[in-house]
Amino acid sequence: MYTELAPEFIGTLEGETAKAVIAKCVHCGFCNATCPTYQILGDELDGPRGRIYLMKEMFEGKPVSPITREHLDRCLTCRNCETTCPSGVQYSKLVDVGRRVIERKAPRPATERFQRLVLKELVSRPAVFKAATSVGYSVRGLLPESLKELLPKRPEHSRPLPTRSHSRKVWLLDGCVQPSLTPQTNQAAIRVLDALGIGAEYAAKAGCCGAVTHHLNDLEGAQQQARNNIDAWWPGIADGSVMAIISTASGCGVQLEHYAELLAQDPAYADKAVKISELAVDISVVIQNELAERSAESLPTLSSEVKVAIQEPCTFQHGLKRKGQLGVLLSKFGYTPVPVKDGHLCCGSAGTYSVLQPELSHQLRRNKLADLQVSHPDVIATANVGCHGHLAAKSPIPVRHWIELVDDAFAGTEAAA
């Protein structure tokens, strides 16, 4: 698909990026077949192909309006279309650039700008988010349902964390919302890694990965958050004491892998960002590598059958390209993965999407929960904090991070308890 850039975009990084991505699109429409919003709305402009045309016209200098912005806002950035596309169109890169441009071309009303500013400042600042959620949990029973569902129930008790040291060490990303909403996830990760002979530590000054800030079109803010994390992690990387940077939230994992591209134009951080992206891995990769060195007989297994419906987050299967790996891992610990329907489709969480597009988000959640229960599982396993909270708010059966299930296997307890 040929794009004749408007003069204002010729020679710019935004314009040339858009032109290169659009050029790969052959208008086949395969992407619409797996686009969650197109499946619900049936509007060509609410599918990847239609959105590409809207962005093409924008970069060619044609008039744009809030209607164009609305169609781009409805995109979940799930990247399912990228998995489906036979031409390798990097749609997420295009919509990332397109959204930043349309913010300038068709500015939002003050109320929308304020809402997004509050979301960005609240969610991407761990200390602020912790303070806000602490208040929320203290009055959870009094909150309206719309707010209550944003605060998932947390386990009342937690097993103690290990105290022994290991020669192998990884940095563990704590993130921005996970410590407040699902702290049991990283606690389980620390115990599992310890059982495998790996020490997991937090870098004191590491913070939000930058994904939320980036997806709310604040590129500069996301870049600064990336720099802050690089500074926090670099001492352990420079002296060789850290073997990897691990995330238990697949959304954060995708962002960490993106650091090299995010800071490619920054001479002071470009090389360091490349190294960070090389070392950043989802925890499933580390555990899978460890298990490859061990016999099946050496692994703990459950004493009774526990059927697991696996919800693979979009960031896990389409971003990290780890589709199918959670079932393999959980099977090694005696769990029984069961079939789910339309496992490739988004659950509707998508970062701040559930707040900014509640009607579409809730419809996608209803669909996803129905699809996850077709085989009557005992528990639903996920790999991302946003999906975890979003699904758990309405799920009739337990929703847990898959690393918690592995932790249960090591502890010899029942996963669905």
Short mmCIF file of C-alpha atoms in Angstrom, two decimals:
data_model
loop_
_atom_site.label_atom_id
_atom_site.label_comp_id
_atom_site.label_asym_id
_atom_site.label_seq_id
_atom_site.Cartn_x
_atom_site.Cartn_y
_atom_site.Cartn_z
CA MET A 1 0.00 0.00 0.00
CA TYR A 2 1.66 3.21 -1.20
CA THR A 3 1.67 6.30 1.02
CA GLU A 4 2.56 9.76 -0.25
CA LEU A 5 3.59 11.56 2.90
CA ALA A 6 2.46 15.12 3.48
CA PRO A 7 5.38 17.59 3.54
CA GLU A 8 5.25 17.90 7.33
CA PHE A 9 6.03 14.17 7.71
CA ILE A 10 8.71 13.76 5.01
CA GLY A 11 12.04 12.91 6.61
CA THR A 12 10.57 12.62 10.13
CA LEU A 13 10.85 9.48 12.23
CA GLU A 14 7.08 9.37 12.65
CA GLY A 15 6.36 9.76 8.96
CA GLU A 16 8.98 7.34 7.70
CA THR A 17 7.98 4.74 10.30
CA ALA A 18 4.33 4.99 9.27
CA LYS A 19 5.17 4.81 5.57
CA ALA A 20 7.32 1.70 6.01
CA VAL A 21 4.68 -0.14 8.05
CA ILE A 22 1.78 0.81 5.77
CA ALA A 23 3.76 -0.32 2.72
CA LYS A 24 3.59 -3.92 3.90
CA CYS A 25 -0.22 -4.00 4.12
CA VAL A 26 -1.84 -5.78 1.14
CA HIS A 27 -5.42 -5.05 2.26
CA CYS A 28 -6.24 -8.77 2.55
CA GLY A 29 -8.44 -8.40 5.63
CA PHE A 30 -7.16 -11.49 7.44
CA CYS A 31 -6.55 -9.20 10.44
CA ASN A 32 -10.24 -8.40 10.80
CA ALA A 33 -11.02 -12.09 11.30
CA THR A 34 -9.12 -12.08 14.60
CA CYS A 35 -9.63 -8.49 15.76
CA PRO A 36 -11.68 -8.42 19.00
CA THR A 37 -13.25 -5.01 18.39
CA TYR A 38 -14.17 -5.83 14.80
CA GLN A 39 -15.79 -9.06 16.00
CA ILE A 40 -18.01 -7.09 18.37
CA LEU A 41 -18.71 -3.92 16.39
CA GLY A 42 -18.55 -5.18 12.79
CA ASP A 43 -17.29 -1.79 11.61
CA GLU A 44 -14.47 -1.79 9.07
CA LEU A 45 -12.97 1.24 10.79
CA ASP A 46 -12.83 -0.68 14.08
CA GLY A 47 -10.57 -3.34 12.59
CA PRO A 48 -6.85 -3.11 11.78
CA ARG A 49 -7.34 -2.68 8.02
CA GLY A 50 -9.70 0.24 8.47
CA ARG A 51 -7.52 1.87 11.08
CA ILE A 52 -4.52 1.56 8.78
CA TYR A 53 -6.47 3.43 6.10
CA LEU A 54 -7.38 6.15 8.59
CA MET A 55 -3.74 6.57 9.56
CA LYS A 56 -2.62 6.48 5.93
CA GLU A 57 -4.94 9.39 5.14
CA MET A 58 -3.69 11.28 8.18
CA PHE A 59 -0.05 10.92 7.17
CA GLU A 60 -0.95 11.98 3.64
CA GLY A 61 -2.27 15.24 5.02
CA LYS A 62 -5.99 14.61 4.72
CA PRO A 63 -8.29 16.10 7.41
CA VAL A 64 -8.73 14.11 10.60
CA SER A 65 -11.32 14.51 13.33
CA PRO A 66 -12.26 13.17 16.76
CA ILE A 67 -14.00 10.33 14.90
CA THR A 68 -10.62 9.11 13.65
CA ARG A 69 -9.25 9.34 17.18
CA GLU A 70 -12.23 7.39 18.50
CA HIS A 71 -11.56 4.46 16.17
CA LEU A 72 -7.90 4.41 17.21
CA ASP A 73 -8.88 4.62 20.88
CA ARG A 74 -11.04 1.51 20.52
CA CYS A 75 -8.02 -0.54 19.47
CA LEU A 76 -6.84 -2.78 22.31
CA THR A 77 -3.32 -3.00 20.87
CA CYS A 78 -3.62 -6.72 21.50
CA ARG A 79 -1.45 -7.48 18.42
CA ASN A 80 -3.58 -10.43 17.46
CA CYS A 81 -3.65 -8.94 13.97
CA GLU A 82 0.15 -9.13 13.82
CA THR A 83 0.04 -12.85 14.58
CA THR A 84 -2.57 -13.31 11.85
CA CYS A 85 -1.06 -11.03 9.19
CA PRO A 86 0.64 -12.97 6.36
CA SER A 87 2.60 -9.88 5.30
CA GLY A 88 4.26 -9.13 8.64
CA VAL A 89 2.66 -5.71 9.15
CA GLN A 90 3.87 -4.25 12.45
CA TYR A 91 0.51 -2.74 13.25
CA SER A 92 1.33 -1.93 16.88
CA LYS A 93 4.25 0.24 15.80
CA LEU A 94 1.98 2.10 13.39
CA VAL A 95 -0.85 2.68 15.85
CA ASP A 96 1.67 3.83 18.45
CA VAL A 97 2.93 6.55 16.09
CA GLY A 98 -0.54 7.32 14.74
CA ARG A 99 -2.00 7.91 18.17
CA ARG A 100 0.70 10.40 19.08
CA VAL A 101 0.14 12.33 15.86
CA ILE A 102 -3.63 12.45 16.20
CA GLU A 103 -3.30 13.79 19.73
CA ARG A 104 -1.83 16.86 18.06
CA LYS A 105 -4.14 16.91 15.04
CA ALA A 106 -7.40 16.41 16.95
CA PRO A 107 -6.81 17.44 20.59
CA ARG A 108 -9.02 15.84 23.21
CA PRO A 109 -11.56 17.72 25.30
CA ALA A 110 -10.19 18.93 28.63
CA THR A 111 -12.14 16.28 30.55
CA GLU A 112 -10.54 13.43 28.58
CA ARG A 113 -7.08 14.94 28.93
CA PHE A 114 -7.57 15.23 32.68
CA GLN A 115 -8.81 11.64 32.98
CA ARG A 116 -5.77 10.32 31.13
CA LEU A 117 -3.41 12.49 33.15
CA VAL A 118 -4.86 11.18 36.40
CA LEU A 119 -4.60 7.59 35.16
CA LYS A 120 -1.00 8.06 34.09
CA GLU A 121 0.10 9.75 37.30
CA LEU A 122 -1.82 7.31 39.50
CA VAL A 123 -0.99 4.01 37.83
CA SER A 124 2.64 4.57 36.85
CA ARG A 125 3.78 5.86 40.26
CA PRO A 126 4.00 2.89 42.64
CA ALA A 127 4.01 4.97 45.84
CA VAL A 128 0.99 7.00 44.76
CA PHE A 129 -0.86 3.89 43.60
CA LYS A 130 -0.08 2.08 46.84
CA ALA A 131 -1.47 4.96 48.89
CA ALA A 132 -4.62 5.12 46.78
CA THR A 133 -5.27 1.38 46.88
CA SER A 134 -4.61 1.22 50.61
CA VAL A 135 -7.45 3.66 51.12
CA GLY A 136 -9.56 1.73 48.62
CA TYR A 137 -9.05 -1.61 50.34
CA SER A 138 -9.85 -0.10 53.75
CA VAL A 139 -13.32 0.89 52.50
CA ARG A 140 -13.74 -1.77 49.80
CA GLY A 141 -17.08 -2.95 51.14
CA LEU A 142 -18.54 0.54 50.79
CA LEU A 143 -17.38 1.16 47.23
CA PRO A 144 -19.67 0.99 44.20
CA GLU A 145 -19.25 -2.16 42.11
CA SER A 146 -17.41 -0.29 39.35
CA LEU A 147 -14.63 0.66 41.78
CA LYS A 148 -14.74 -2.49 43.89
CA GLU A 149 -13.90 -4.66 40.90
CA LEU A 150 -10.68 -2.68 40.37
CA LEU A 151 -9.44 -4.01 43.73
CA PRO A 152 -9.16 -7.82 43.51
CA LYS A 153 -9.35 -9.84 46.69
CA ARG A 154 -5.93 -10.82 47.98
CA PRO A 155 -4.95 -13.94 49.93
CA GLU A 156 -5.18 -13.46 53.67
CA HIS A 157 -2.07 -15.50 54.35
CA SER A 158 1.25 -15.90 52.59
CA ARG A 159 4.02 -18.42 52.93
CA PRO A 160 7.32 -17.01 54.20
CA LEU A 161 9.89 -15.81 51.71
CA PRO A 162 13.26 -17.61 51.48
CA THR A 163 16.30 -16.20 53.26
CA ARG A 164 19.13 -18.21 51.74
CA SER A 165 21.47 -16.68 49.15
CA HIS A 166 22.40 -18.03 45.73
CA SER A 167 25.34 -17.55 43.39
CA ARG A 168 22.91 -16.98 40.53
CA LYS A 169 20.85 -13.82 40.78
CA VAL A 170 18.18 -12.04 38.76
CA TRP A 171 16.58 -8.63 39.02
CA LEU A 172 12.85 -9.01 39.54
CA LEU A 173 10.66 -6.15 38.31
CA ASP A 174 8.15 -5.23 40.99
CA GLY A 175 6.21 -2.93 38.68
CA CYS A 176 3.68 -0.26 39.53
CA VAL A 177 0.31 -1.89 40.31
CA GLN A 178 1.24 -5.51 41.03
CA PRO A 179 2.74 -4.87 44.50
CA SER A 180 -0.56 -3.34 45.60
CA LEU A 181 -3.10 -5.50 43.75
CA THR A 182 -1.53 -8.96 43.52
CA PRO A 183 1.58 -9.01 45.74
CA GLN A 184 1.27 -12.80 46.01
CA THR A 185 2.47 -13.13 42.40
CA ASN A 186 6.04 -11.96 42.91
CA GLN A 187 6.17 -13.60 46.31
CA ALA A 188 5.40 -16.92 44.61
CA ALA A 189 8.00 -16.16 41.93
CA ILE A 190 10.69 -15.56 44.56
CA ARG A 191 9.91 -18.89 46.27
CA VAL A 192 9.88 -20.85 43.00
CA LEU A 193 13.14 -19.33 41.81
CA ASP A 194 14.70 -20.07 45.20
CA ALA A 195 13.63 -23.71 44.90
CA LEU A 196 15.41 -23.79 41.54
CA GLY A 197 18.59 -22.28 42.97
CA ILE A 198 18.15 -18.69 41.78
CA GLY A 199 18.00 -15.61 43.96
CA ALA A 200 15.52 -12.90 42.94
CA GLU A 201 16.05 -9.36 44.16
CA TYR A 202 14.49 -5.95 43.60
CA ALA A 203 16.63 -3.01 42.57
CA ALA A 204 15.84 -0.29 45.09
CA LYS A 205 15.24 2.53 42.61
CA ALA A 206 13.52 0.56 39.83
CA GLY A 207 9.93 1.57 39.18
CA CYS A 208 7.24 1.39 36.53
CA CYS A 209 8.35 -0.18 33.26
CA GLY A 210 6.73 2.68 31.32
CA ALA A 211 4.07 0.68 29.48
CA VAL A 212 1.07 2.61 30.83
CA THR A 213 2.73 5.97 30.19
CA HIS A 214 3.69 4.87 26.69
CA HIS A 215 0.22 3.60 25.81
CA LEU A 216 -1.28 6.89 26.99
CA ASN A 217 0.84 8.59 24.32
CA ASP A 218 3.46 10.11 26.61
CA LEU A 219 6.56 8.93 24.77
CA GLU A 220 8.95 11.20 26.65
CA GLY A 221 7.58 10.06 29.99
CA ALA A 222 7.97 6.41 29.05
CA GLN A 223 11.52 7.03 27.89
CA GLN A 224 12.40 8.65 31.21
CA GLN A 225 10.94 5.73 33.14
CA ALA A 226 13.07 3.40 31.02
CA ARG A 227 16.18 5.44 31.81
CA ASN A 228 15.40 5.34 35.52
CA ASN A 229 15.12 1.55 35.45
CA ILE A 230 18.31 1.18 33.44
CA ASP A 231 20.16 3.27 36.02
CA ALA A 232 18.74 1.13 38.83
CA TRP A 233 19.65 -2.18 37.19
CA TRP A 234 22.94 -1.27 35.60
CA PRO A 235 25.33 -1.86 38.54
CA GLY A 236 24.31 -5.52 38.73
CA ILE A 237 24.58 -5.86 34.97
CA ALA A 238 27.92 -4.08 34.70
CA ASP A 239 29.60 -6.29 37.32
CA GLY A 240 28.08 -9.47 35.86
CA SER A 241 26.29 -10.48 39.06
CA VAL A 242 22.83 -10.48 37.46
CA MET A 243 21.96 -13.06 34.83
CA ALA A 244 18.57 -11.70 33.74
CA ILE A 245 15.85 -9.15 34.36
CA ILE A 246 12.60 -10.95 35.04
CA SER A 247 9.00 -9.85 34.93
CA THR A 248 5.97 -11.83 36.04
CA ALA A 249 3.65 -9.44 34.19
CA SER A 250 3.75 -10.13 30.46
CA GLY A 251 2.70 -6.53 29.71
CA CYS A 252 5.81 -5.27 31.48
CA GLY A 253 7.89 -7.92 29.76
CA VAL A 254 6.91 -6.64 26.32
CA GLN A 255 7.81 -3.09 27.35
CA LEU A 256 11.23 -4.17 28.65
CA GLU A 257 11.97 -5.91 25.37
CA HIS A 258 11.01 -2.63 23.69
CA TYR A 259 13.61 -0.54 25.55
CA ALA A 260 16.17 -0.89 22.77
CA GLU A 261 13.75 0.64 20.28
CA LEU A 262 12.38 3.15 22.76
CA LEU A 263 15.82 4.66 23.43
CA ALA A 264 17.44 4.01 20.05
CA GLN A 265 17.86 7.75 19.44
CA ASP A 266 19.36 8.46 22.88
CA PRO A 267 23.17 8.39 22.59
CA ALA A 268 23.63 8.14 26.34
CA TYR A 269 21.32 5.14 26.78
CA ALA A 270 20.98 3.39 23.43
CA ASP A 271 23.65 0.74 24.05
CA LYS A 272 22.52 0.12 27.61
CA ALA A 273 18.92 -0.21 26.44
CA VAL A 274 19.96 -2.89 23.95
CA LYS A 275 21.59 -4.84 26.78
CA ILE A 276 18.48 -4.50 28.95
CA SER A 277 16.27 -5.78 26.14
CA GLU A 278 18.60 -8.75 25.69
CA LEU A 279 18.49 -9.64 29.39
CA ALA A 280 14.77 -9.05 29.88
CA VAL A 281 12.78 -12.29 29.88
CA ASP A 282 9.43 -13.49 31.12
CA ILE A 283 9.77 -15.72 34.17
CA SER A 284 8.36 -18.62 32.15
CA VAL A 285 11.52 -18.59 30.02
CA VAL A 286 13.81 -18.89 33.04
CA ILE A 287 11.78 -21.69 34.58
CA GLN A 288 11.49 -23.55 31.30
CA ASN A 289 15.27 -23.39 30.88
CA GLU A 290 15.77 -24.68 34.40
CA LEU A 291 13.38 -27.57 33.90
CA ALA A 292 15.23 -28.59 30.74
CA GLU A 293 18.19 -29.44 32.99
CA ARG A 294 16.14 -31.57 35.39
CA SER A 295 14.47 -34.95 35.15
CA ALA A 296 10.69 -35.15 35.38
CA GLU A 297 11.03 -37.32 38.49
CA SER A 298 12.81 -34.52 40.36
CA LEU A 299 9.89 -32.12 40.03
CA PRO A 300 7.06 -31.89 42.57
CA THR A 301 3.65 -32.92 41.25
CA LEU A 302 0.12 -32.66 42.57
CA SER A 303 -1.47 -35.55 44.40
CA SER A 304 -4.88 -34.99 42.78
CA GLU A 305 -6.13 -33.68 39.44
CA VAL A 306 -6.52 -29.92 39.09
CA LYS A 307 -8.00 -28.78 35.79
CA VAL A 308 -6.61 -25.44 34.60
CA ALA A 309 -8.04 -23.14 31.95
CA ILE A 310 -5.16 -21.02 30.71
CA GLN A 311 -5.84 -17.43 29.72
CA GLU A 312 -2.79 -16.40 27.75
CA PRO A 313 -2.66 -12.59 27.81
CA CYS A 314 -2.25 -10.85 24.47
CA THR A 315 1.12 -9.54 25.60
CA PHE A 316 2.20 -13.11 26.38
CA GLN A 317 1.08 -14.85 23.20
CA HIS A 318 1.29 -12.04 20.62
CA GLY A 319 3.86 -9.71 22.21
CA LEU A 320 6.32 -12.14 23.77
CA LYS A 321 5.33 -14.88 21.30
CA ARG A 322 5.09 -17.50 24.05
CA LYS A 323 1.80 -19.01 22.93
CA GLY A 324 1.21 -22.52 24.28
CA GLN A 325 4.11 -22.49 26.74
CA LEU A 326 2.11 -22.15 29.95
CA GLY A 327 0.26 -25.39 29.32
CA VAL A 328 3.57 -27.18 28.80
CA LEU A 329 5.00 -25.77 32.02
CA LEU A 330 2.00 -26.48 34.21
CA SER A 331 1.72 -30.01 32.88
CA LYS A 332 5.21 -30.73 34.19
CA PHE A 333 3.93 -30.05 37.71
CA GLY A 334 0.93 -32.33 37.40
CA TYR A 335 -1.74 -29.83 36.37
CA THR A 336 -4.23 -30.70 33.67
CA PRO A 337 -4.67 -27.91 31.11
CA VAL A 338 -8.14 -28.06 29.57
CA PRO A 339 -9.37 -26.72 26.23
CA VAL A 340 -10.65 -23.15 26.06
CA LYS A 341 -12.57 -21.45 23.27
CA ASP A 342 -11.06 -18.59 21.24
CA GLY A 343 -7.92 -18.45 23.35
CA HIS A 344 -6.36 -15.96 20.94
CA LEU A 345 -8.86 -13.20 21.74
CA CYS A 346 -8.29 -10.40 24.27
CA CYS A 347 -10.00 -10.43 27.68
CA GLY A 348 -10.60 -6.67 27.50
CA SER A 349 -8.19 -5.53 30.21
CA ALA A 350 -5.46 -4.05 27.99
CA GLY A 351 -3.82 -1.72 30.50
CA THR A 352 -6.12 1.27 31.06
CA TYR A 353 -8.58 0.13 28.36
CA SER A 354 -11.00 -1.27 30.94
CA VAL A 355 -11.28 2.24 32.42
CA LEU A 356 -11.31 4.22 29.17
CA GLN A 357 -13.51 1.85 27.14
CA PRO A 358 -15.64 0.11 29.80
CA GLU A 359 -18.50 -1.10 27.58
CA LEU A 360 -16.25 -2.88 25.08
CA SER A 361 -13.98 -4.10 27.87
CA HIS A 362 -16.85 -5.63 29.82
CA GLN A 363 -18.26 -7.33 26.73
CA LEU A 364 -14.88 -8.86 25.99
CA ARG A 365 -14.60 -10.03 29.60
CA ARG A 366 -18.01 -11.71 29.50
CA ASN A 367 -16.99 -13.49 26.31
CA LYS A 368 -13.62 -14.52 27.71
CA LEU A 369 -15.00 -15.90 30.97
CA ALA A 370 -17.57 -17.95 29.08
CA ASP A 371 -14.85 -19.27 26.76
CA LEU A 372 -12.56 -20.17 29.65
CA GLN A 373 -15.22 -22.25 31.37
CA VAL A 374 -16.27 -24.50 28.49
CA SER A 375 -14.29 -27.41 29.97
CA HIS A 376 -15.36 -26.80 33.60
CA PRO A 377 -11.92 -26.02 35.05
CA ASP A 378 -11.06 -25.79 38.73
CA VAL A 379 -8.96 -22.65 38.30
CA ILE A 380 -8.09 -20.07 35.63
CA ALA A 381 -4.39 -19.27 35.19
CA THR A 382 -3.10 -16.07 33.66
CA ALA A 383 0.25 -14.31 33.20
CA ASN A 384 -0.47 -10.61 33.59
CA VAL A 385 -1.65 -8.50 36.50
CA GLY A 386 -4.19 -6.54 34.45
CA CYS A 387 -5.88 -9.66 33.10
CA HIS A 388 -5.76 -11.20 36.57
CA GLY A 389 -7.70 -8.42 38.25
CA HIS A 390 -10.05 -7.85 35.31
CA LEU A 391 -11.14 -11.49 35.13
CA ALA A 392 -11.16 -12.16 38.87
CA ALA A 393 -13.66 -9.34 39.42
CA LYS A 394 -16.41 -11.34 37.70
CA SER A 395 -15.16 -14.92 37.57
CA PRO A 396 -17.15 -17.57 39.48
CA ILE A 397 -14.01 -19.69 39.83
CA PRO A 398 -10.56 -18.70 41.16
CA VAL A 399 -8.23 -16.72 38.90
CA ARG A 400 -4.55 -16.93 39.73
CA HIS A 401 -1.20 -16.19 38.18
CA TRP A 402 0.32 -19.39 36.85
CA ILE A 403 3.48 -18.97 38.95
CA GLU A 404 1.29 -19.28 42.05
CA LEU A 405 0.22 -22.70 40.85
CA VAL A 406 3.84 -23.76 40.45
CA ASP A 407 4.55 -22.41 43.92
CA ASP A 408 1.66 -24.52 45.24
CA ALA A 409 3.17 -27.59 43.63
CA PHE A 410 6.50 -26.98 45.36
CA ALA A 411 4.68 -26.41 48.65
CA GLY A 412 2.50 -29.49 48.17
CA THR A 413 -0.80 -27.61 48.45
CA GLU A 414 -3.94 -27.58 46.40
CA ALA A 415 -3.87 -24.97 43.62
CA ALA A 416 -7.53 -24.05 43.68
CA ALA A 417 -7.66 -23.44 47.43
#
